[in-house]
CSV table of C-alpha atoms and ligand atoms in Angstrom, one decimal:
chain,number,residue,atom,x,y,z
A,1,MET,CA,-19.2,9.1,7.3
A,2,LEU,CA,-18.7,6.2,4.5
A,3,GLU,CA,-20.7,3.6,5.6
A,4,ILE,CA,-21.0,-0.1,4.6
A,5,ASP,CA,-24.3,-1.7,5.3
A,6,GLY,CA,-25.7,-4.9,5.1
A,7,SER,CA,-23.2,-7.9,5.4
A,8,THR,CA,-25.6,-10.6,4.2
A,9,SER,CA,-27.2,-9.1,0.8
A,10,SER,CA,-26.3,-8.4,-2.7
A,11,ARG,CA,-24.9,-5.3,-3.4
A,12,HIS,CA,-27.3,-4.7,-6.2
A,13,GLN,CA,-30.1,-4.5,-3.4
A,14,PRO,CA,-28.9,-1.6,-1.5
A,15,SER,CA,-32.5,-1.1,0.0
A,16,ALA,CA,-32.5,-4.4,1.1
A,17,GLY,CA,-29.3,-4.2,3.1
A,18,GLY,CA,-26.6,-4.2,0.4
A,19,VAL,CA,-23.7,-1.5,0.2
A,20,VAL,CA,-24.9,1.6,1.4
A,21,VAL,CA,-22.2,4.3,0.8
A,22,SER,CA,-23.2,7.5,2.3
A,23,ALA,CA,-21.0,10.6,3.2
A,24,ASP,CA,-21.2,13.9,5.3
A,25,ALA,CA,-23.2,16.5,3.6
A,26,ASP,CA,-19.7,18.6,3.2
A,27,SER,CA,-17.7,15.6,1.8
A,28,SER,CA,-16.2,16.2,-1.7
A,29,PRO,CA,-17.8,16.5,-5.1
A,30,GLY,CA,-20.0,13.4,-5.9
A,31,ASN,CA,-20.9,12.9,-2.3
A,32,GLY,CA,-19.1,9.6,-1.4
A,33,TRP,CA,-16.5,7.6,-2.9
A,34,THR,CA,-16.5,8.4,-6.6
A,35,HIS,CA,-13.2,6.7,-7.8
A,36,ARG,CA,-13.6,3.8,-10.3
A,37,HIS,CA,-10.1,2.9,-9.9
A,38,LEU,CA,-7.3,3.0,-7.2
A,39,LEU,CA,-4.1,3.8,-9.1
A,40,ASP,CA,-2.3,6.0,-6.8
A,41,VAL,CA,-2.7,7.7,-3.2
A,42,ASP,CA,-2.6,10.9,-4.4
A,43,GLN,CA,-6.1,10.5,-6.1
A,44,LEU,CA,-7.3,10.7,-2.3
A,45,SER,CA,-8.2,13.7,-0.5
A,46,ARG,CA,-7.2,14.0,3.3
A,47,ARG,CA,-10.9,13.6,4.0
A,48,GLU,CA,-11.2,10.5,1.6
A,49,LEU,CA,-8.0,8.8,3.4
A,50,GLU,CA,-9.5,9.3,6.9
A,51,ARG,CA,-13.0,8.0,6.0
A,52,PHE,CA,-11.0,5.1,4.4
A,53,LEU,CA,-9.3,4.1,7.3
A,54,GLU,CA,-12.4,4.2,9.3
A,55,LEU,CA,-13.8,1.9,6.8
A,56,ALA,CA,-10.7,-0.4,6.8
A,57,ALA,CA,-11.1,-0.7,10.5
A,58,GLU,CA,-14.4,-1.8,10.3
A,59,MET,CA,-13.7,-4.3,7.6
A,60,ARG,CA,-11.3,-5.8,10.0
A,61,GLU,CA,-13.8,-6.0,12.7
A,62,ARG,CA,-16.3,-7.9,10.6
A,63,ARG,CA,-13.4,-10.4,9.6
A,64,GLN,CA,-12.5,-10.9,13.2
A,65,GLN,CA,-16.2,-11.9,13.7
A,66,HIS,CA,-15.8,-14.2,10.6
A,67,GLU,CA,-18.6,-12.6,8.8
A,68,GLN,CA,-19.0,-13.3,5.2
A,69,LEU,CA,-19.9,-9.9,3.5
A,70,HIS,CA,-21.7,-10.1,0.1
A,71,LEU,CA,-20.5,-6.4,-0.8
A,72,LEU,CA,-19.1,-8.0,-4.1
A,73,ASP,CA,-21.6,-10.4,-5.4
A,74,GLY,CA,-21.5,-10.7,-9.1
A,75,GLU,CA,-18.2,-9.0,-9.4
A,76,VAL,CA,-15.3,-11.5,-10.4
A,77,VAL,CA,-11.8,-10.0,-9.3
A,78,GLY,CA,-8.9,-11.0,-11.3
A,79,LEU,CA,-5.6,-11.2,-10.1
A,80,ALA,CA,-3.1,-10.4,-12.5
A,81,PHE,CA,0.5,-10.2,-11.4
A,82,GLY,CA,3.5,-9.6,-13.5
A,83,GLU,CA,6.0,-9.8,-10.4
A,84,PRO,CA,6.6,-12.1,-7.5
A,85,SER,CA,4.2,-11.4,-4.5
A,86,THR,CA,3.4,-13.0,-1.4
A,87,ARG,CA,1.6,-10.7,1.1
A,88,THR,CA,0.0,-8.6,-1.8
A,89,ARG,CA,-1.3,-11.5,-3.6
A,90,VAL,CA,-2.7,-13.8,-0.9
A,91,SER,CA,-4.3,-10.7,1.0
A,92,PHE,CA,-6.0,-9.6,-2.3
A,93,GLU,CA,-7.4,-12.9,-2.7
A,94,LEU,CA,-8.7,-13.5,0.9
A,95,ALA,CA,-10.2,-9.8,0.8
A,96,ALA,CA,-11.8,-10.5,-2.6
A,97,THR,CA,-13.5,-13.7,-1.1
A,98,ALA,CA,-14.5,-12.1,2.3
A,99,VAL,CA,-16.4,-9.4,0.5
A,100,GLY,CA,-18.3,-12.0,-1.8
A,101,ALA,CA,-16.4,-12.0,-5.1
A,102,GLN,CA,-15.3,-14.7,-7.4
A,103,VAL,CA,-11.7,-14.8,-7.8
A,104,VAL,CA,-9.7,-15.9,-10.7
A,105,GLY,CA,-5.9,-15.9,-10.7
A,106,LEU,CA,-3.8,-14.8,-13.9
A,107,PRO,CA,0.2,-15.2,-13.0
A,108,ILE,CA,1.3,-13.1,-16.0
A,109,GLU,CA,4.2,-15.3,-16.6
A,110,ALA,CA,2.0,-18.4,-17.2
A,111,SER,CA,-0.4,-16.4,-19.4
A,112,SER,CA,-0.4,-15.9,-23.3
A,113,MET,CA,1.7,-12.7,-22.6
A,114,THR,CA,4.5,-15.1,-22.9
A,115,LYS,CA,3.3,-15.9,-26.3
A,116,GLY,CA,3.3,-12.3,-27.0
A,117,GLU,CA,-0.2,-11.2,-26.4
A,118,SER,CA,0.0,-7.5,-25.3
A,119,LEU,CA,-1.1,-6.5,-21.5
A,120,VAL,CA,-4.1,-4.7,-22.8
A,121,ASP,CA,-5.2,-7.6,-25.0
A,122,THR,CA,-4.7,-9.8,-22.3
A,123,LEU,CA,-6.6,-7.4,-19.7
A,124,ARG,CA,-9.7,-7.2,-22.6
A,125,THR,CA,-9.7,-10.9,-22.8
A,126,LEU,CA,-10.3,-11.1,-19.1
A,127,GLU,CA,-13.1,-8.5,-19.3
A,128,ARG,CA,-14.8,-10.3,-22.1
A,129,THR,CA,-14.9,-13.7,-19.8
A,130,GLY,CA,-16.6,-11.6,-17.3
A,131,VAL,CA,-13.8,-10.3,-15.1
A,132,THR,CA,-15.0,-7.0,-13.7
A,133,MET,CA,-12.0,-5.7,-11.7
A,134,VAL,CA,-8.3,-6.5,-11.9
A,135,ILE,CA,-5.7,-6.2,-9.6
A,136,LEU,CA,-2.8,-5.7,-11.2
A,137,ARG,CA,1.0,-6.0,-10.3
A,138,HIS,CA,3.3,-5.2,-13.2
A,139,PRO,CA,7.0,-4.2,-13.3
A,140,MET,CA,6.3,-1.2,-15.8
A,141,SER,CA,5.6,2.2,-14.1
A,142,GLY,CA,2.3,3.3,-15.3
A,143,ALA,CA,1.0,0.0,-16.6
A,144,PRO,CA,-2.2,0.2,-14.3
A,145,TYR,CA,-2.9,3.6,-15.7
A,146,LEU,CA,-2.8,2.1,-19.3
A,147,ALA,CA,-5.1,-0.5,-18.2
A,148,ALA,CA,-7.6,1.9,-16.7
A,149,ARG,CA,-7.5,3.9,-20.0
A,150,SER,CA,-8.0,0.8,-22.4
A,151,THR,CA,-10.4,-1.4,-20.7
A,152,GLY,CA,-13.7,-1.1,-19.2
A,153,LEU,CA,-12.3,-3.0,-15.9
A,154,ARG,CA,-11.9,-1.2,-12.8
A,155,ILE,CA,-8.2,-1.1,-11.7
A,156,VAL,CA,-6.4,-1.5,-8.5
A,157,ASN,CA,-2.7,-0.7,-8.8
A,158,ALA,CA,-1.0,-3.5,-6.9
A,159,GLY,CA,2.7,-2.2,-7.6
A,160,ASP,CA,3.9,-0.7,-10.5
A,161,GLY,CA,7.6,-0.7,-11.2
A,162,SER,CA,9.2,2.1,-8.9
A,163,HIS,CA,6.0,4.4,-9.0
A,164,ALA,CA,3.3,3.5,-6.6
A,165,HIS,CA,2.0,0.9,-4.3
A,166,PRO,CA,-1.4,2.5,-3.1
A,167,THR,CA,-3.0,-0.5,-1.0
A,168,GLN,CA,0.5,-0.9,0.7
A,169,ALA,CA,0.7,2.9,2.0
A,170,LEU,CA,-3.3,2.4,2.9
A,171,LEU,CA,-2.4,-0.5,5.5
A,172,ASP,CA,0.8,1.3,6.6
A,173,ALA,CA,-1.4,4.3,7.3
A,174,LEU,CA,-3.8,1.9,9.0
A,175,THR,CA,-1.2,0.3,10.9
A,176,LEU,CA,0.6,3.8,12.2
A,177,ARG,CA,-2.9,5.1,13.0
A,178,ASP,CA,-3.6,2.2,15.3
A,179,ALA,CA,-0.3,2.8,17.0
A,180,LEU,CA,0.2,6.4,17.1
A,181,GLY,CA,-3.5,7.7,16.8
A,182,ASP,CA,-3.9,10.8,14.8
A,183,LEU,CA,-0.7,11.3,12.3
A,184,ASP,CA,-1.3,15.0,12.0
A,185,GLY,CA,2.3,16.5,13.4
A,186,LYS,CA,3.9,13.2,13.7
A,187,LYS,CA,7.5,12.8,12.4
A,188,VAL,CA,8.0,9.4,10.4
A,189,ALA,CA,11.6,8.5,9.2
A,190,ILE,CA,11.6,6.3,5.8
A,191,VAL,CA,15.3,4.6,5.7
A,192,GLY,CA,16.8,3.0,2.8
A,193,ASP,CA,16.2,2.7,-1.1
A,194,ILE,CA,13.8,5.5,-1.6
A,195,ALA,CA,14.5,6.3,-5.0
A,196,HIS,CA,13.4,2.7,-6.3
A,197,SER,CA,10.6,2.0,-4.0
A,198,ARG,CA,7.0,2.4,-5.0
A,199,VAL,CA,6.2,1.7,-1.6
A,200,ALA,CA,7.9,4.9,-0.3
A,201,ARG,CA,6.4,7.3,-3.0
A,202,SER,CA,3.0,6.0,-2.1
A,203,ASN,CA,3.8,6.6,1.7
A,204,LEU,CA,4.9,9.9,0.9
A,205,HIS,CA,1.6,11.0,-0.7
A,206,ALA,CA,-0.7,9.4,2.2
A,207,LEU,CA,1.5,10.1,5.4
A,208,THR,CA,1.9,14.0,4.2
A,209,ALA,CA,-1.9,14.1,3.4
A,210,LEU,CA,-2.7,12.6,6.6
A,211,GLY,CA,-0.7,15.6,8.2
A,212,ALA,CA,2.8,13.6,8.9
A,213,SER,CA,6.1,15.2,8.2
A,214,VAL,CA,8.5,12.4,6.6
A,215,TRP,CA,12.1,12.2,6.9
A,216,LEU,CA,14.1,10.2,4.5
A,217,ALA,CA,17.5,8.6,4.9
A,218,GLY,CA,19.5,6.8,3.0
A,219,PRO,CA,22.6,6.3,0.7
A,220,PRO,CA,22.7,9.8,-0.9
A,221,ALA,CA,21.7,8.5,-4.7
A,222,TRP,CA,18.6,7.0,-3.2
A,223,ILE,CA,17.3,10.3,-1.5
A,224,ARG,CA,18.2,12.9,-3.9
A,225,GLY,CA,15.4,15.0,-5.0
A,226,PHE,CA,13.0,14.5,-2.8
A,227,ALA,CA,13.5,17.5,-0.6
A,228,ALA,CA,11.1,19.0,-3.2
A,229,TRP,CA,8.2,17.2,-1.9
A,230,PRO,CA,5.9,19.2,0.7
A,231,GLN,CA,6.3,18.1,4.1
A,232,VAL,CA,9.5,15.8,3.2
A,233,HIS,CA,12.9,16.4,4.7
A,234,VAL,CA,15.9,14.8,3.4
A,235,ALA,CA,18.3,13.8,6.3
A,236,ASP,CA,21.9,14.1,6.0
A,237,ARG,CA,22.8,11.7,8.4
A,238,LEU,CA,20.6,8.7,9.5
A,239,GLU,CA,20.6,10.1,13.3
A,240,GLU,CA,19.0,13.1,12.0
A,241,ALA,CA,16.1,11.3,10.3
A,242,LEU,CA,15.6,8.8,13.3
A,243,ASP,CA,15.8,11.7,16.3
A,244,GLU,CA,12.7,11.8,18.2
A,245,ALA,CA,10.7,10.2,15.1
A,246,ASP,CA,7.0,9.1,16.3
A,247,ALA,CA,7.7,5.9,14.0
A,248,VAL,CA,10.3,4.5,11.4
A,249,MET,CA,9.8,2.6,8.2
A,250,ALA,CA,12.8,0.5,7.0
A,251,LEU,CA,12.6,-0.4,3.0
A,252,ARG,CA,14.2,-3.1,0.8
A,253,ILE,CA,17.0,-2.4,-1.6
A,254,GLN,CA,15.1,-2.8,-4.7
A,255,LEU,CA,18.1,-4.8,-6.6
A,256,GLU,CA,15.3,-6.0,-9.3
A,257,ARG,CA,15.1,-2.0,-10.2
A,258,GLU,CA,18.7,-1.5,-10.8
A,259,ALA,CA,19.3,-0.1,-7.4
A,260,GLY,CA,22.5,-2.0,-7.5
A,261,GLY,CA,24.4,0.8,-9.4
A,262,ASP,CA,24.4,3.3,-6.9
A,263,MET,CA,24.7,1.0,-4.0
A,264,PRO,CA,27.4,1.2,-1.4
A,265,SER,CA,28.8,-2.6,-0.7
A,266,LEU,CA,26.2,-4.4,1.4
A,267,ARG,CA,28.6,-4.2,4.4
A,268,GLU,CA,28.6,-0.3,4.2
A,269,TYR,CA,25.0,-0.3,3.9
A,270,ILE,CA,24.3,-2.4,7.0
A,271,VAL,CA,27.1,-0.1,9.0
A,272,ARG,CA,25.6,3.2,7.7
A,273,TRP,CA,21.9,2.6,7.4
A,274,GLY,CA,21.1,-0.6,8.8
A,275,LEU,CA,18.3,-0.5,11.6
A,276,ASP,CA,19.2,-2.1,15.1
A,277,THR,CA,17.7,-1.4,18.5
A,278,LYS,CA,20.5,1.0,19.3
A,279,ARG,CA,19.7,3.1,16.5
A,280,MET,CA,15.9,2.8,17.2
A,281,ALA,CA,16.7,4.0,20.5
A,282,LEU,CA,16.9,7.7,18.8
A,283,ALA,CA,13.4,7.7,18.1
A,284,ARG,CA,10.6,8.0,20.6
A,285,ARG,CA,10.5,5.5,23.4
A,286,GLY,CA,8.9,2.7,21.8
A,287,ALA,CA,8.2,4.3,18.3
A,288,PRO,CA,6.9,1.8,15.9
A,289,LEU,CA,9.1,0.2,13.4
A,290,LEU,CA,7.4,-0.8,10.0
A,291,HIS,CA,8.8,-2.6,6.9
A,292,PRO,CA,6.5,-3.6,4.0
A,293,GLY,CA,8.3,-6.8,3.5
A,294,PRO,CA,9.9,-9.0,2.4
A,295,THR,CA,12.8,-8.0,4.7
A,296,ASN,CA,16.2,-9.1,4.2
A,297,GLU,CA,17.0,-9.1,7.9
A,298,GLY,CA,20.4,-8.2,9.1
A,299,VAL,CA,20.5,-5.7,5.9
A,300,GLU,CA,17.6,-3.0,6.6
A,301,VAL,CA,16.7,-4.3,10.1
A,302,THR,CA,18.3,-6.8,12.4
A,303,ALA,CA,16.7,-10.1,13.2
A,304,GLU,CA,16.4,-8.8,16.9
A,305,LEU,CA,14.8,-5.6,16.0
A,306,ALA,CA,12.4,-7.1,13.6
A,307,ALA,CA,11.2,-9.7,16.5
A,308,SER,CA,11.2,-6.9,19.2
A,309,SER,CA,7.9,-5.6,20.3
A,310,GLN,CA,8.8,-2.3,18.5
A,311,SER,CA,8.3,-3.9,15.3
A,312,LEU,CA,4.8,-4.0,13.5
A,313,ILE,CA,5.7,-6.0,10.7
A,314,GLY,CA,3.4,-8.6,11.2
A,315,ALA,CA,0.7,-6.3,12.1
A,316,GLN,CA,1.2,-4.8,8.6
A,317,VAL,CA,0.4,-8.0,6.9
A,318,ALA,CA,-2.5,-8.7,9.1
A,319,ASN,CA,-4.0,-5.1,8.2
A,320,GLY,CA,-3.5,-5.6,4.6
A,321,VAL,CA,-6.6,-8.0,4.1
A,322,ALA,CA,-9.1,-5.5,5.8
A,323,THR,CA,-7.2,-2.7,3.7
A,324,ARG,CA,-8.0,-4.4,0.5
A,325,MET,CA,-11.6,-5.5,1.7
A,326,ALA,CA,-12.3,-1.8,1.8
A,327,VAL,CA,-10.6,-0.8,-1.2
A,328,LEU,CA,-12.8,-3.4,-3.3
A,329,ALA,CA,-16.0,-2.7,-1.4
A,330,LEU,CA,-15.6,1.1,-2.5
A,331,LEU,CA,-14.6,0.5,-5.8
A,332,ALA,CA,-17.8,-1.9,-6.4
A,333,ALA,CA,-19.9,0.3,-4.6
B,1,LIG,C1,6.9,-4.2,-1.6
B,1,LIG,C2,6.5,-4.3,-3.0
B,1,LIG,O1,6.4,-5.2,-3.9
B,1,LIG,O2,6.7,-3.2,-3.7
B,1,LIG,N1,6.5,-5.2,-1.1
B,1,LIG,C3,5.2,-5.5,-0.8
B,1,LIG,O3,4.2,-5.4,-1.7
B,1,LIG,N2,4.7,-5.8,0.6
B,1,LIG,C4,8.1,-4.1,-1.0
B,1,LIG,C5,9.2,-4.7,-1.7
B,1,LIG,O4,9.3,-5.7,-2.6
B,1,LIG,O5,10.4,-4.4,-1.2
C-alpha cells in the first residue's frame, strides 16, 4: 500500500524518515504513484483511487493529532486562483502548510495578467521565483493541461471551467466511503446542473471507477448526453434517480457558466428538482446528502435538509484539507 512515513524529516532524506511511497508488488507500472500532475480523476486507476483514499484517511488522523508533517520541505506551493473560491483555496493553503510547504498566494485578478500577461508567462514567472507546484483554478476548461505542458511546474487542477475538479471528487469519495464503506455496487444520485458542473464530471469518473452506479436527474438540457458514460443512468424523473439511492449529491446551478440559457424558472426548478426531506425519503433510509458548496439553500436543497443529520456538507468541507494534503504529498514524493 501507499505509505507515507516519517512525519518529522525532510522528504529529501527518505532513509532518515522522509516520504516513503511504496506499493504492493502487483501495483500499476511505476510501482507506486507516478503522476507528476493531478489534472483530473480519469488519470487514476481504481487501485490508485483506493490507495489514495487510504492515504487521505491517514492524513486526516495525523492532522487530528496536530502533527506538523515535513513531506514538502523545500517545496513552494503557489495558489493561482482565477475564480472565486472559499473551501478549495483555504483547504489547499492549510493542507500545503500542514505538509511542510511554503505557500504563496496569487489571486489572478490581482496579478500582472490584468496588464495583459498570459497565463503561461505568469506561471513561468512563478516558476522562476522558486515555486515548484501550482494549484490552479481557472475559468477556461483545459487551462491546467496547458500549464502542465508549458512549464516545469507540477500542476493540481483546482477547477477548470466546467471540465474537472479532481480534488472535490476525491474528497467526495472519501466522505462517501466514510458513510457507506465500499462504494462497489452502490447507487449514487446526482441532481441538478450536471452539464455545466466540473464537480459532476470528476465525480462521474471517480464514483464509477470505484464501482458505483450513478443516476443523474435534472432539467433535460442539463443531463442530456450523459447516458453514453459507462455505469451512468439518466433518469426521466427525479423520483427514479432517488429511488433506493445509497447517497444523493445536489449541485449548484452554474449561472456563471451560462446555465441560465437552458434554465427553467427558479420557481420551476425548486418545484421539480429541489431536494427536501420528503424527497430524500425516497432514497435508502438515512442516505447521506452531499453538496460541494456553495449551497443556495432553498434552491438545490432546503435549509432543513442541509442542516439535517443526513447532510454531510460539513464533513465534505472538513475532508477537503486531508484530501489535499494527500494529493500534495503524492505529487511531491
Ligand atoms: C465547486 C466549484 O467551484 O466547482 N465548489 C467547490 O469547489 N467546492 C462547486 C460550485 O461552485 O458550484
